[in-house]
Short mmCIF file of C-alpha atoms and ligand atoms in Angstrom, two decimals:
data_model
loop_
_atom_site.label_atom_id
_atom_site.label_comp_id
_atom_site.label_asym_id
_atom_site.label_seq_id
_atom_site.Cartn_x
_atom_site.Cartn_y
_atom_site.Cartn_z
CA UNK A 1 122.65 59.74 93.35
CA UNK A 2 121.46 62.76 91.42
CA UNK A 3 117.93 63.92 92.13
CA UNK A 4 115.40 63.05 89.42
CA UNK A 5 113.30 66.09 88.70
CA UNK A 6 110.03 64.93 87.18
CA UNK A 7 106.28 65.35 87.51
CA UNK A 8 106.03 62.83 90.37
CA UNK A 9 108.78 64.67 92.27
CA UNK A 10 106.93 67.98 91.87
CA UNK A 11 103.63 66.40 92.99
CA UNK A 12 105.27 64.79 96.04
CA UNK A 13 106.94 68.00 97.13
CA UNK A 14 103.75 69.95 96.58
CA UNK A 15 101.88 67.63 98.88
CA UNK A 16 104.57 67.74 101.55
CA UNK A 17 104.64 71.53 101.51
CA UNK A 18 100.97 72.43 101.19
CA UNK A 19 99.40 69.36 102.82
CA UNK A 20 97.10 68.28 100.00
CA UNK A 21 97.51 66.78 96.50
CA UNK A 22 97.81 69.06 93.50
CA UNK A 23 95.13 69.36 90.83
CA UNK A 24 97.72 68.47 88.23
CA UNK A 25 101.33 68.83 87.09
CA UNK A 26 102.29 70.62 83.88
CA UNK A 27 105.76 71.07 82.43
CA UNK A 28 107.62 73.06 79.80
CA UNK A 29 111.18 72.71 78.53
CA UNK A 30 114.10 75.11 78.21
CA UNK A 31 115.59 75.60 74.77
CA UNK A 32 118.86 75.72 72.89
CA UNK A 33 119.00 77.90 69.83
CA UNK A 34 120.70 76.29 66.85
CA UNK A 35 120.94 79.54 64.92
CA UNK A 36 119.19 82.91 64.56
CA UNK A 37 120.30 85.12 67.45
CA UNK A 38 118.78 88.53 68.25
CA UNK A 39 116.64 88.15 65.16
CA UNK A 40 113.33 87.42 66.94
CA UNK A 41 112.62 90.98 68.08
CA UNK A 42 113.68 92.14 64.61
CA UNK A 43 110.87 90.17 62.88
CA UNK A 44 113.48 87.72 61.62
CA UNK A 45 114.09 83.96 61.54
CA UNK A 46 115.09 81.58 64.34
CA UNK A 47 115.81 77.86 64.64
CA UNK A 48 115.73 76.76 68.30
CA UNK A 49 114.76 73.40 69.80
CA UNK A 50 113.16 72.42 73.09
CA UNK A 51 115.64 70.54 75.29
CA UNK A 52 115.09 67.49 77.51
CA UNK A 53 115.29 69.61 80.66
CA UNK A 54 112.03 70.92 81.98
CA UNK A 55 110.31 72.97 84.63
CA UNK A 56 107.44 71.14 86.35
CA UNK A 57 104.61 73.13 87.88
CA UNK A 58 102.39 71.30 90.37
CA UNK A 59 99.30 73.38 91.00
CA UNK A 60 96.48 73.16 93.53
CA UNK A 61 93.37 75.36 93.60
CA UNK A 62 92.30 77.78 96.32
CA UNK A 63 89.26 79.99 96.48
CA UNK A 64 90.55 83.05 98.35
CA UNK A 65 92.45 84.96 95.63
CA UNK A 66 95.78 84.12 97.27
CA UNK A 67 98.60 82.73 95.15
CA UNK A 68 101.39 80.94 96.95
CA UNK A 69 104.45 79.88 95.04
CA UNK A 70 107.44 77.85 96.11
CA UNK A 71 110.32 76.39 94.16
CA UNK A 72 112.66 73.52 94.70
CA UNK A 73 115.54 75.88 93.82
CA UNK A 74 114.70 78.66 96.30
CA UNK A 75 113.86 78.93 100.00
CA UNK A 76 110.49 79.90 101.32
CA UNK A 77 106.97 80.34 100.06
CA UNK A 78 106.06 83.63 98.39
CA UNK A 79 102.49 84.70 98.93
CA UNK A 80 100.60 87.29 96.91
CA UNK A 81 97.00 88.32 97.36
CA UNK A 82 95.53 88.87 93.90
CA UNK A 83 92.13 89.28 95.54
CA UNK A 84 93.24 92.55 97.13
CA UNK A 85 95.49 93.88 94.37
CA UNK A 86 95.09 92.77 90.77
CA UNK A 87 98.63 93.97 89.93
CA UNK A 88 100.74 93.38 93.03
CA UNK A 89 104.42 94.35 92.99
CA UNK A 90 106.31 91.23 91.93
CA UNK A 91 110.02 90.84 92.49
CA UNK A 92 112.82 88.30 92.23
CA UNK A 93 112.34 84.81 90.80
CA UNK A 94 108.65 84.74 91.69
CA UNK A 95 108.00 87.50 89.13
CA UNK A 96 108.25 84.81 86.42
CA UNK A 97 105.45 82.52 87.59
CA UNK A 98 103.37 85.28 89.20
CA UNK A 99 103.85 87.60 86.22
CA UNK A 100 102.27 84.92 84.06
CA UNK A 101 99.32 84.62 86.46
CA UNK A 102 98.82 88.37 86.21
CA UNK A 103 99.15 88.54 82.40
CA UNK A 104 96.86 85.54 81.77
CA UNK A 105 94.26 87.05 84.06
CA UNK A 106 94.48 90.34 82.10
CA UNK A 107 94.34 88.57 78.73
CA UNK A 108 91.44 86.24 79.51
CA UNK A 109 89.52 88.46 81.92
CA UNK A 110 89.52 85.52 84.34
CA UNK A 111 89.73 86.55 88.01
CA UNK A 112 92.56 84.94 89.98
CA UNK A 113 90.71 82.67 92.37
CA UNK A 114 93.92 81.51 93.98
CA UNK A 115 96.45 78.71 93.59
CA UNK A 116 99.28 77.00 95.32
CA UNK A 117 102.18 76.45 92.94
CA UNK A 118 105.25 74.31 93.44
CA UNK A 119 108.00 74.50 90.82
CA UNK A 120 110.82 72.05 90.23
CA UNK A 121 113.24 72.37 87.34
CA UNK A 122 116.37 70.82 85.90
CA UNK A 123 116.92 73.65 83.42
CA UNK A 124 120.07 75.43 84.64
CA UNK A 125 119.43 79.10 85.41
CA UNK A 126 121.43 81.86 83.73
CA UNK A 127 122.91 79.37 81.27
CA UNK A 128 121.29 80.82 78.16
CA UNK A 129 118.90 77.84 78.02
CA UNK A 130 115.77 79.81 78.88
CA UNK A 131 114.93 78.63 82.33
CA UNK A 132 112.65 81.67 82.41
CA UNK A 133 110.58 80.64 79.36
CA UNK A 134 110.28 77.15 80.86
CA UNK A 135 108.71 78.58 84.05
CA UNK A 136 106.46 80.95 82.11
CA UNK A 137 105.20 78.30 79.70
CA UNK A 138 104.66 75.64 82.38
CA UNK A 139 102.54 78.00 84.47
CA UNK A 140 100.76 79.50 81.46
CA UNK A 141 99.75 76.17 79.90
CA UNK A 142 98.50 75.06 83.33
CA UNK A 143 96.33 78.15 83.82
CA UNK A 144 95.04 77.86 80.26
CA UNK A 145 93.83 74.34 81.16
CA UNK A 146 92.55 75.17 84.64
CA UNK A 147 90.62 78.22 83.42
CA UNK A 148 89.60 76.49 80.21
CA UNK A 149 90.76 79.68 78.50
CA UNK A 150 91.19 78.17 75.03
CA UNK A 151 94.39 80.06 74.20
CA UNK A 152 96.46 78.68 71.32
CA UNK A 153 100.07 77.63 71.81
CA UNK A 154 101.17 80.85 70.08
CA UNK A 155 98.96 82.94 72.40
CA UNK A 156 100.46 81.20 75.43
CA UNK A 157 103.99 81.83 74.13
CA UNK A 158 103.22 85.52 73.61
CA UNK A 159 101.67 85.73 77.09
CA UNK A 160 104.94 84.39 78.52
CA UNK A 161 106.90 87.02 76.62
CA UNK A 162 104.50 89.73 77.83
CA UNK A 163 105.03 88.66 81.44
CA UNK A 164 108.78 88.79 80.97
CA UNK A 165 108.66 92.21 79.27
CA UNK A 166 106.16 93.94 81.51
CA UNK A 167 106.48 92.25 84.91
CA UNK A 168 110.08 91.04 85.01
CA UNK A 169 111.21 94.02 82.93
CA UNK A 170 113.45 92.18 80.45
CA UNK A 171 112.91 93.46 76.88
CA UNK A 172 113.28 89.99 75.35
CA UNK A 173 111.71 88.59 72.18
CA UNK A 174 109.47 85.53 71.93
CA UNK A 175 111.73 82.85 70.44
CA UNK A 176 112.25 81.04 73.75
CA UNK A 177 108.57 80.76 74.56
CA UNK A 178 107.77 79.49 71.04
CA UNK A 179 110.46 76.83 71.32
CA UNK A 180 109.12 75.80 74.73
CA UNK A 181 105.51 75.61 73.48
CA UNK A 182 106.09 74.02 70.06
CA UNK A 183 109.07 71.72 70.70
CA UNK A 184 108.96 68.27 69.09
CA UNK A 185 111.22 65.25 69.57
CA UNK A 186 114.12 65.08 67.10
CA UNK A 187 113.15 68.41 65.58
CA UNK A 188 114.04 72.07 65.64
CA UNK A 189 111.40 74.79 65.46
CA UNK A 190 111.67 77.13 62.48
CA UNK A 191 109.85 80.32 63.35
CA UNK A 192 109.33 83.30 61.11
CA UNK A 193 108.89 86.13 63.59
CA UNK A 194 107.23 88.34 60.96
CA UNK A 195 104.56 85.99 59.61
CA UNK A 196 104.49 84.00 62.88
CA UNK A 197 104.61 80.77 60.84
CA UNK A 198 106.06 77.99 62.94
CA UNK A 199 107.15 74.62 61.62
CA UNK A 200 109.04 71.64 63.01
CA UNK A 201 112.22 70.83 61.08
CA UNK A 202 113.29 67.18 61.58
CA UNK A 203 116.97 67.30 62.47
CA UNK A 204 118.11 63.78 61.65
CA UNK A 205 121.07 64.19 63.99
CA UNK A 206 121.77 60.46 63.77
CA UNK A 207 125.13 59.82 65.37
CA UNK A 208 125.59 63.45 66.34
CA UNK A 209 124.77 65.00 69.68
CA UNK A 210 124.31 68.56 70.81
CA UNK A 211 126.77 69.36 73.57
CA UNK A 212 126.03 72.32 75.84
CA UNK A 213 129.03 74.08 77.37
CA UNK A 214 127.70 76.36 80.11
CA UNK A 215 130.42 78.87 81.02
CA UNK A 216 128.50 79.60 84.23
CA UNK A 217 129.05 83.30 83.59
CA UNK A 218 125.66 84.54 84.74
CA UNK A 219 123.83 87.12 82.68
CA UNK A 220 120.60 89.04 83.08
CA UNK A 221 118.58 90.35 80.17
CA UNK A 222 116.72 92.81 82.37
CA UNK A 223 119.79 95.01 82.50
CA UNK A 224 122.72 95.96 80.31
CA UNK A 225 123.81 94.64 76.96
CA UNK A 226 120.66 92.91 75.76
CA UNK A 227 118.56 96.05 76.14
CA UNK A 228 121.20 98.23 74.51
CA UNK A 229 121.41 95.90 71.48
CA UNK A 230 117.67 96.05 71.13
CA UNK A 231 117.78 99.86 71.29
CA UNK A 232 120.45 99.98 68.58
CA UNK A 233 118.25 97.87 66.30
CA UNK A 234 115.25 100.12 66.97
CA UNK A 235 117.27 103.25 66.21
CA UNK A 236 118.51 101.71 62.94
CA UNK A 237 114.88 101.02 61.96
CA UNK A 238 114.11 104.73 62.47
CA UNK A 239 117.13 105.97 60.53
CA UNK A 240 116.53 103.56 57.65
CA UNK A 241 112.81 104.38 57.49
CA UNK A 242 111.73 100.71 57.52
CA UNK A 243 109.21 98.95 59.79
CA UNK A 244 111.62 96.27 61.00
CA UNK A 245 115.18 95.16 60.26
CA UNK A 246 113.66 92.25 58.30
CA UNK A 247 112.92 94.80 55.58
CA UNK A 248 116.64 95.42 55.07
CA UNK A 249 117.93 93.18 52.29
CA UNK A 250 121.60 92.50 51.64
CA UNK A 251 121.66 94.94 48.73
CA UNK A 252 120.56 97.68 51.13
CA UNK A 253 123.62 97.16 53.33
CA UNK A 254 125.68 99.78 51.42
CA UNK A 255 122.98 102.36 52.02
CA UNK A 256 122.81 101.29 55.68
CA UNK A 257 126.56 101.74 56.00
CA UNK A 258 126.31 105.30 54.73
CA UNK A 259 123.39 106.27 56.93
CA UNK A 260 124.31 104.58 60.21
CA UNK A 261 127.20 105.10 62.56
CA UNK A 262 129.86 102.40 62.37
CA UNK A 263 128.73 100.47 65.45
CA UNK A 264 125.00 100.52 64.62
CA UNK A 265 125.83 99.37 61.09
CA UNK A 266 127.59 96.29 62.48
CA UNK A 267 124.56 95.48 64.64
CA UNK A 268 122.34 95.66 61.55
CA UNK A 269 124.76 93.63 59.45
CA UNK A 270 124.62 90.86 62.05
CA UNK A 271 120.82 90.71 61.97
CA UNK A 272 120.55 90.82 58.17
CA UNK A 273 123.20 88.15 57.59
CA UNK A 274 121.94 85.97 60.48
CA UNK A 275 118.50 85.70 58.87
CA UNK A 276 120.13 84.34 55.70
CA UNK A 277 122.18 81.88 57.77
CA UNK A 278 119.01 80.57 59.41
CA UNK A 279 117.42 79.86 56.02
CA UNK A 280 120.58 78.15 54.84
CA UNK A 281 120.80 76.13 58.06
CA UNK A 282 117.27 74.80 57.58
CA UNK A 283 118.35 73.56 54.13
CA UNK A 284 121.64 72.18 55.47
CA UNK A 285 119.95 70.23 58.29
CA UNK A 286 117.46 68.89 55.73
CA UNK A 287 120.34 67.64 53.58
CA UNK A 288 122.32 66.46 56.63
CA UNK A 289 125.17 68.57 55.28
CA UNK A 290 127.22 68.89 58.47
CA UNK A 291 130.05 70.67 56.69
CA UNK A 292 127.69 73.46 55.65
CA UNK A 293 126.24 73.56 59.18
CA UNK A 294 129.77 73.93 60.55
CA UNK A 295 130.40 76.90 58.26
CA UNK A 296 127.10 78.55 59.12
CA UNK A 297 127.66 78.13 62.87
CA UNK A 298 131.19 79.56 62.50
CA UNK A 299 129.94 82.59 60.55
CA UNK A 300 127.12 83.11 63.09
CA UNK A 301 129.53 82.98 66.02
CA UNK A 302 131.98 85.38 64.34
CA UNK A 303 129.12 87.78 63.60
CA UNK A 304 128.00 87.71 67.26
CA UNK A 305 131.58 88.14 68.46
CA UNK A 306 132.69 90.89 66.08
CA UNK A 307 129.58 92.69 64.82
CA UNK A 308 126.89 92.26 67.47
CA UNK A 309 129.53 92.01 70.24
CA UNK A 310 127.64 89.74 72.62
CA UNK A 311 130.15 86.91 73.03
CA UNK A 312 132.67 86.65 75.86
CA UNK A 313 136.24 85.26 75.89
CA UNK A 314 134.96 82.15 77.72
CA UNK A 315 132.24 81.54 75.10
CA UNK A 316 134.84 82.02 72.34
CA UNK A 317 137.11 79.53 74.07
CA UNK A 318 134.30 76.97 74.37
CA UNK A 319 133.62 77.30 70.64
CA UNK A 320 137.29 77.19 69.59
CA UNK A 321 138.35 74.36 71.88
CA UNK A 322 135.38 72.15 71.00
CA UNK A 323 136.03 72.63 67.28
CA UNK A 324 139.73 71.86 67.72
CA UNK A 325 138.80 68.65 69.56
CA UNK A 326 136.57 67.45 66.73
CA UNK A 327 133.14 69.12 67.01
CA UNK A 328 131.69 69.63 63.52
CA UNK A 329 129.95 72.89 64.41
CA UNK A 330 129.91 75.25 67.40
CA UNK A 331 128.56 78.65 68.38
CA UNK A 332 127.37 80.55 71.42
CA UNK A 333 123.61 80.24 71.95
CA UNK A 334 121.03 82.61 73.43
CA UNK A 335 121.21 86.27 74.35
CA UNK A 336 124.95 86.34 75.06
CA UNK A 337 127.09 88.16 77.66
CA UNK A 338 127.65 84.79 79.32
CA UNK A 339 125.61 81.62 79.33
CA UNK A 340 126.32 78.70 77.06
CA UNK A 341 127.79 77.64 73.73
CA UNK A 342 126.65 74.56 71.84
CA UNK A 343 128.58 72.13 69.67
CA UNK A 344 127.51 69.34 67.32
CA UNK A 345 129.69 66.38 68.14
CA UNK A 346 129.74 62.77 66.89
CA UNK A 347 128.47 60.64 69.80
CA UNK A 348 131.68 58.63 70.07
CA UNK A 349 133.72 61.81 70.41
CA UNK A 350 131.64 63.53 73.10
CA UNK A 351 133.82 62.47 76.09
CA UNK A 352 137.00 63.51 74.27
CA UNK A 353 135.59 66.93 73.31
CA UNK A 354 134.32 67.50 76.84
CA UNK A 355 137.69 66.86 78.40
CA UNK A 356 139.50 68.97 75.80
CA UNK A 357 137.18 71.89 76.58
CA UNK A 358 137.71 71.44 80.33
CA UNK A 359 141.47 71.40 79.80
CA UNK A 360 141.39 74.52 77.66
CA UNK A 361 139.38 76.35 80.35
CA UNK A 362 141.70 75.26 83.12
CA UNK A 363 144.77 76.28 81.11
CA UNK A 364 143.23 79.72 80.53
CA UNK A 365 142.50 80.11 84.26
CA UNK A 366 138.71 79.85 83.91
CA UNK A 367 136.38 77.74 86.00
CA UNK A 368 135.60 74.70 83.78
CA UNK A 369 132.19 74.87 82.09
CA UNK A 370 129.29 72.66 83.06
CA UNK A 371 128.90 70.29 80.10
CA UNK A 372 126.06 68.00 79.13
CA UNK A 373 124.31 66.87 75.98
CA UNK A 374 120.72 67.79 75.19
CA UNK A 375 118.12 66.11 73.02
CA UNK A 376 115.36 67.87 71.02
CA UNK A 377 112.20 67.17 73.00
CA UNK A 378 108.47 67.65 73.41
CA UNK A 379 107.15 71.12 74.19
CA UNK A 380 104.87 72.17 77.06
CA UNK A 381 102.31 69.59 78.22
CA UNK A 382 100.24 68.31 81.08
CA UNK A 383 102.03 65.41 82.81
CA UNK A 384 99.65 64.41 85.59
C1 GLA B 401 117.19 85.71 74.73
C2 GLA B 401 115.79 86.26 74.47
C3 GLA B 401 115.26 85.82 73.12
C4 GLA B 401 116.25 86.12 72.01
C5 GLA B 401 117.65 85.62 72.39
C6 GLA B 401 118.69 86.05 71.39
O1 GLA B 401 117.14 84.33 74.83
O2 GLA B 401 114.91 85.82 75.48
O3 GLA B 401 114.03 86.44 72.87
O4 GLA B 401 116.25 87.48 71.68
O5 GLA B 401 118.05 86.08 73.66
O6 GLA B 401 118.49 85.43 70.19
#
């Protein structure tokens, strides 16, 4: 029988490991992004939702400045003495939870008095579903409670991003943390990354389900393609003399084409057109116009494949084979260079689409993707 990862599981394992009961258990979900990719760090629009897979953080208090962290997914207990060094060198997976401890302490001026942390998660890692934001937000919301720091959900999301940028070293935006903090059942989160307005958009999926197809091609945003895409966007901002790519309207695209090299222009074109697709998708979900959603997802995927160049042949195959088998909409989700694609599929057709995708992968000589459906769910919270 599959292991049930929940708050009680995290509390039990905490007690077994550390020999006393935790102060509490907090959790935060991963996310799937419906549309709006690589727009967050360009002050653009995004439409993610929190998924029904979460990271649980059981936390107990110490008084000696030592932070110990262990995780169901990794061996051993990592121990860091914040009492001796306020910014200890943090490496590997523990940089996510411990980076948040460090950043929250900096932000609130609260000294780290010490904790024991036990993490348990059913968010797959490296799948483009933001297992990292789930860890950051679970630990951050817990510390905000424990320290009575009074940070808002937006502040906590931004603290998670800061930990990822400065401690982990991945130059990511803040979409994932906002989805994890603001998620609501049956809804997507529409975030304007310029005004920072955030609003739940009821999805009314009805008989449709969101199928995740995780190619299991692992990616890291701390290195490689993600950072280089971000650099290209920043250089376009300089050349165009604007503050962010959000300031580039569609009628400025001709000018952009003249001023930018061919590749940078395509990066900009993706971002500008993706923002428009997000706005249209919000309207289409509101009207339950699944045909329009299918077209918007298709245009978004093509833009990521051809202009932003962050898709992979396996992600393309997941999208194409799910659509052929009857999905009404499909696109890769997340930062790209591996990870997952999502498809909107009528509930009754989910098994059929899943086996068609598996067959297509096997025929192409790829390892079949890990497939499961996800449900828009509640954001970060205290469970126990
Ligand atoms: C990753 C980052 C996000 C966002 C997406 C792409 O998930 O963490 O901030 O940039 O990629 O949309």
